[in-house]
Amino acid sequence: MPEVKSMFREVLPKQGQLSMEDVPTMVLCKPKLLPLKSVTLEKLEKMQQETQELVRQQEMALREQMHQEQPG
């Protein structure tokens, strides 16, 4: 980046203390894209769905078994 010549000349004191004010400024950076769901959450949801499906299958098997045992 080429330097721009200023109208003002920098002057440093020969004696005494040199102080400088540091003013914090905001720095913009690229936004970080985060997944809506973490990998762990997706795994937990998948496990929960599989468990619910297994429970449904067991309940249906139990109902069929009860219907077969009842005298009709």
GROMACS .gro file of N, CA and C in nm:
model
  216
    1MET      N    1   0.086  -0.117   0.000
    1MET     CA    2   0.000   0.000   0.000
    1MET      C    3   0.090   0.123   0.000
    2PRO      N    4   0.077   0.210  -0.098
    2PRO     CA    5   0.166   0.328  -0.105
    2PRO      C    6   0.134   0.427   0.007
    3GLU      N    7   0.241   0.487   0.058
    3GLU     CA    8   0.222   0.585   0.165
    3GLU      C    9   0.178   0.718   0.105
    4VAL      N   10   0.090   0.786   0.177
    4VAL     CA   11   0.040   0.915   0.132
    4VAL      C   12   0.115   1.021   0.210
    5LYS      N   13   0.173   1.117   0.141
    5LYS     CA   14   0.245   1.223   0.209
    5LYS      C   15   0.145   1.315   0.277
    6SER      N   16   0.172   1.347   0.401
    6SER     CA   17   0.082   1.430   0.480
    6SER      C   18   0.131   1.574   0.480
    7MET      N   19   0.036   1.663   0.503
    7MET     CA   20   0.073   1.805   0.514
    7MET      C   21   0.143   1.830   0.646
    8PHE      N   22   0.121   1.740   0.742
    8PHE     CA   23   0.177   1.760   0.875
    8PHE      C   24   0.302   1.677   0.893
    9ARG      N   25   0.394   1.732   0.966
    9ARG     CA   26   0.518   1.665   0.993
    9ARG      C   27   0.513   1.611   1.136
   10GLU      N   28   0.556   1.487   1.154
   10GLU     CA   29   0.554   1.426   1.286
   10GLU      C   30   0.666   1.487   1.370
   11VAL      N   31   0.630   1.526   1.493
   11VAL     CA   32   0.728   1.587   1.582
   11VAL      C   33   0.734   1.504   1.709
   12LEU      N   34   0.854   1.457   1.742
   12LEU     CA   35   0.873   1.381   1.864
   12LEU      C   36   0.951   1.468   1.962
   13PRO      N   37   0.908   1.469   2.089
   13PRO     CA   38   0.978   1.553   2.187
   13PRO      C   39   1.118   1.499   2.216
   14LYS      N   40   1.212   1.589   2.242
   14LYS     CA   41   1.350   1.551   2.274
   14LYS      C   42   1.362   1.517   2.423
   15GLN      N   43   1.276   1.577   2.507
   15GLN     CA   44   1.278   1.552   2.650
   15GLN      C   45   1.136   1.524   2.698
   16GLY      N   46   1.126   1.463   2.815
   16GLY     CA   47   0.994   1.439   2.873
   16GLY      C   48   0.938   1.304   2.829
   17GLN      N   49   0.811   1.286   2.855
   17GLN     CA   50   0.747   1.159   2.825
   17GLN      C   51   0.662   1.170   2.699
   18LEU      N   52   0.660   1.065   2.628
   18LEU     CA   53   0.577   1.058   2.508
   18LEU      C   54   0.456   0.972   2.543
   19SER      N   55   0.338   1.028   2.528
   19SER     CA   56   0.218   0.950   2.558
   19SER      C   57   0.137   0.935   2.430
   20MET      N   58   0.064   0.827   2.427
   20MET     CA   59  -0.015   0.799   2.308
   20MET      C   60  -0.149   0.744   2.352
   21GLU      N   61  -0.257   0.797   2.300
   21GLU     CA   62  -0.389   0.747   2.335
   21GLU      C   63  -0.427   0.637   2.237
   22ASP      N   64  -0.466   0.528   2.293
   22ASP     CA   65  -0.508   0.416   2.210
   22ASP      C   66  -0.660   0.407   2.217
   23VAL      N   67  -0.724   0.436   2.108
   23VAL     CA   68  -0.870   0.432   2.105
   23VAL      C   69  -0.912   0.301   2.040
   24PRO      N   70  -0.984   0.216   2.117
   24PRO     CA   71  -1.026   0.089   2.057
   24PRO      C   72  -1.127   0.114   1.944
   25THR      N   73  -1.108   0.043   1.837
   25THR     CA   74  -1.201   0.055   1.724
   25THR      C   75  -1.255  -0.083   1.691
   26MET      N   76  -1.372  -0.084   1.632
   26MET     CA   77  -1.432  -0.211   1.593
   26MET      C   78  -1.367  -0.260   1.465
   27VAL      N   79  -1.342  -0.390   1.461
   27VAL     CA   80  -1.284  -0.451   1.343
   27VAL      C   81  -1.388  -0.549   1.289
   28LEU      N   82  -1.422  -0.532   1.164
   28LEU     CA   83  -1.520  -0.620   1.103
   28LEU      C   84  -1.449  -0.742   1.045
   29CYS      N   85  -1.505  -0.857   1.067
   29CYS     CA   86  -1.448  -0.979   1.012
   29CYS      C   87  -1.560  -1.059   0.946
   30LYS      N   88  -1.519  -1.163   0.875
   30LYS     CA   89  -1.617  -1.246   0.805
   30LYS      C   90  -1.707  -1.315   0.907
   31PRO      N   91  -1.836  -1.324   0.879
   31PRO     CA   92  -1.924  -1.396   0.971
   31PRO      C   93  -1.894  -1.546   0.966
   32LYS      N   94  -1.905  -1.609   1.079
   32LYS     CA   95  -1.881  -1.752   1.086
   32LYS      C   96  -2.014  -1.823   1.074
   33LEU      N   97  -2.024  -1.912   0.980
   33LEU     CA   98  -2.148  -1.987   0.961
   33LEU      C   99  -2.145  -2.108   1.053
   34LEU      N  100  -2.243  -2.114   1.140
   34LEU     CA  101  -2.253  -2.225   1.233
   34LEU      C  102  -2.368  -2.315   1.191
   35PRO      N  103  -2.353  -2.445   1.207
   35PRO     CA  104  -2.464  -2.533   1.172
   35PRO      C  105  -2.582  -2.508   1.264
   36LEU      N  106  -2.702  -2.524   1.210
   36LEU     CA  107  -2.820  -2.504   1.292
   36LEU      C  108  -2.830  -2.610   1.401
   37LYS      N  109  -2.783  -2.730   1.370
   37LYS     CA  110  -2.783  -2.837   1.468
   37LYS      C  111  -2.642  -2.895   1.474
   38SER      N  112  -2.598  -2.924   1.592
   38SER     CA  113  -2.466  -2.984   1.607
   38SER      C  114  -2.474  -3.133   1.568
   39VAL      N  115  -2.361  -3.190   1.542
   39VAL     CA  116  -2.356  -3.332   1.505
   39VAL      C  117  -2.408  -3.417   1.620
   40THR      N  118  -2.373  -3.379   1.741
   40THR     CA  119  -2.418  -3.454   1.859
   40THR      C  120  -2.570  -3.448   1.871
   41LEU      N  121  -2.629  -3.331   1.850
   41LEU     CA  122  -2.774  -3.318   1.858
   41LEU      C  123  -2.842  -3.403   1.751
   42GLU      N  124  -2.786  -3.405   1.630
   42GLU     CA  125  -2.844  -3.488   1.524
   42GLU      C  126  -2.838  -3.636   1.562
   43LYS      N  127  -2.727  -3.679   1.622
   43LYS     CA  128  -2.715  -3.819   1.664
   43LYS      C  129  -2.818  -3.852   1.772
   44LEU      N  130  -2.833  -3.761   1.868
   44LEU     CA  131  -2.931  -3.784   1.975
   44LEU      C  132  -3.073  -3.791   1.920
   45GLU      N  133  -3.106  -3.703   1.825
   45GLU     CA  134  -3.240  -3.706   1.766
   45GLU      C  135  -3.263  -3.836   1.690
   46LYS      N  136  -3.161  -3.882   1.619
   46LYS     CA  137  -3.174  -4.007   1.544
   46LYS      C  138  -3.195  -4.124   1.640
   47MET      N  139  -3.120  -4.127   1.750
   47MET     CA  140  -3.137  -4.233   1.849
   47MET      C  141  -3.277  -4.229   1.909
   48GLN      N  142  -3.327  -4.109   1.936
   48GLN     CA  143  -3.461  -4.095   1.994
   48GLN      C  144  -3.567  -4.145   1.896
   49GLN      N  145  -3.554  -4.111   1.768
   49GLN     CA  146  -3.650  -4.157   1.668
   49GLN      C  147  -3.648  -4.309   1.657
   50GLU      N  148  -3.527  -4.368   1.657
   50GLU     CA  149  -3.517  -4.513   1.648
   50GLU      C  150  -3.581  -4.580   1.770
   51THR      N  151  -3.560  -4.521   1.887
   51THR     CA  152  -3.619  -4.577   2.009
   51THR      C  153  -3.771  -4.567   2.005
   52GLN      N  154  -3.823  -4.452   1.959
   52GLN     CA  155  -3.969  -4.436   1.950
   52GLN      C  156  -4.028  -4.536   1.851
   53GLU      N  157  -3.960  -4.559   1.741
   53GLU     CA  158  -4.009  -4.655   1.641
   53GLU      C  159  -4.009  -4.796   1.701
   54LEU      N  160  -3.906  -4.830   1.776
   54LEU     CA  161  -3.898  -4.961   1.839
   54LEU      C  162  -4.011  -4.979   1.940
   55VAL      N  163  -4.040  -4.875   2.018
   55VAL     CA  164  -4.149  -4.882   2.116
   55VAL      C  165  -4.282  -4.901   2.044
   56ARG      N  166  -4.303  -4.828   1.933
   56ARG     CA  167  -4.428  -4.844   1.856
   56ARG      C  168  -4.443  -4.987   1.806
   57GLN      N  169  -4.335  -5.043   1.755
   57GLN     CA  170  -4.342  -5.181   1.704
   57GLN      C  171  -4.374  -5.279   1.816
   58GLN      N  172  -4.314  -5.258   1.934
   58GLN     CA  173  -4.341  -5.346   2.046
   58GLN      C  174  -4.486  -5.333   2.092
   59GLU      N  175  -4.539  -5.210   2.094
   59GLU     CA  176  -4.679  -5.190   2.134
   59GLU      C  177  -4.774  -5.257   2.036
   60MET      N  178  -4.745  -5.246   1.906
   60MET     CA  179  -4.832  -5.310   1.806
   60MET      C  180  -4.826  -5.462   1.820
   61ALA      N  181  -4.708  -5.517   1.845
   61ALA     CA  182  -4.694  -5.662   1.862
   61ALA      C  183  -4.770  -5.706   1.986
   62LEU      N  184  -4.765  -5.628   2.092
   62LEU     CA  185  -4.836  -5.662   2.215
   62LEU      C  186  -4.987  -5.658   2.192
   63ARG      N  187  -5.035  -5.558   2.119
   63ARG     CA  188  -5.180  -5.549   2.090
   63ARG      C  189  -5.225  -5.669   2.007
   64GLU      N  190  -5.146  -5.706   1.906
   64GLU     CA  191  -5.182  -5.823   1.824
   64GLU      C  192  -5.187  -5.949   1.909
   65GLN      N  193  -5.091  -5.959   1.999
   65GLN     CA  194  -5.086  -6.077   2.086
   65GLN      C  195  -5.209  -6.081   2.176
   66MET      N  196  -5.251  -5.968   2.228
   66MET     CA  197  -5.368  -5.962   2.317
   66MET      C  198  -5.495  -5.995   2.238
   67HIS      N  199  -5.504  -5.948   2.116
   67HIS     CA  200  -5.622  -5.978   2.034
   67HIS      C  201  -5.631  -6.127   2.000
   68GLN      N  202  -5.518  -6.191   1.981
   68GLN     CA  203  -5.518  -6.333   1.948
   68GLN      C  204  -5.554  -6.418   2.069
   69GLU      N  205  -5.517  -6.372   2.191
   69GLU     CA  206  -5.545  -6.448   2.310
   69GLU      C  207  -5.691  -6.438   2.353
   70GLN      N  208  -5.758  -6.328   2.321
   70GLN     CA  209  -5.898  -6.310   2.361
   70GLN      C  210  -5.986  -6.408   2.285
   71PRO      N  211  -6.074  -6.471   2.358
   71PRO     CA  212  -6.167  -6.562   2.287
   71PRO      C  213  -6.266  -6.480   2.205
   72GLY      N  214  -6.281  -6.515   2.083
   72GLY     CA  215  -6.365  -6.436   1.995
   72GLY      C  216  -6.479  -6.506   1.950
   0.00000   0.00000   0.00000
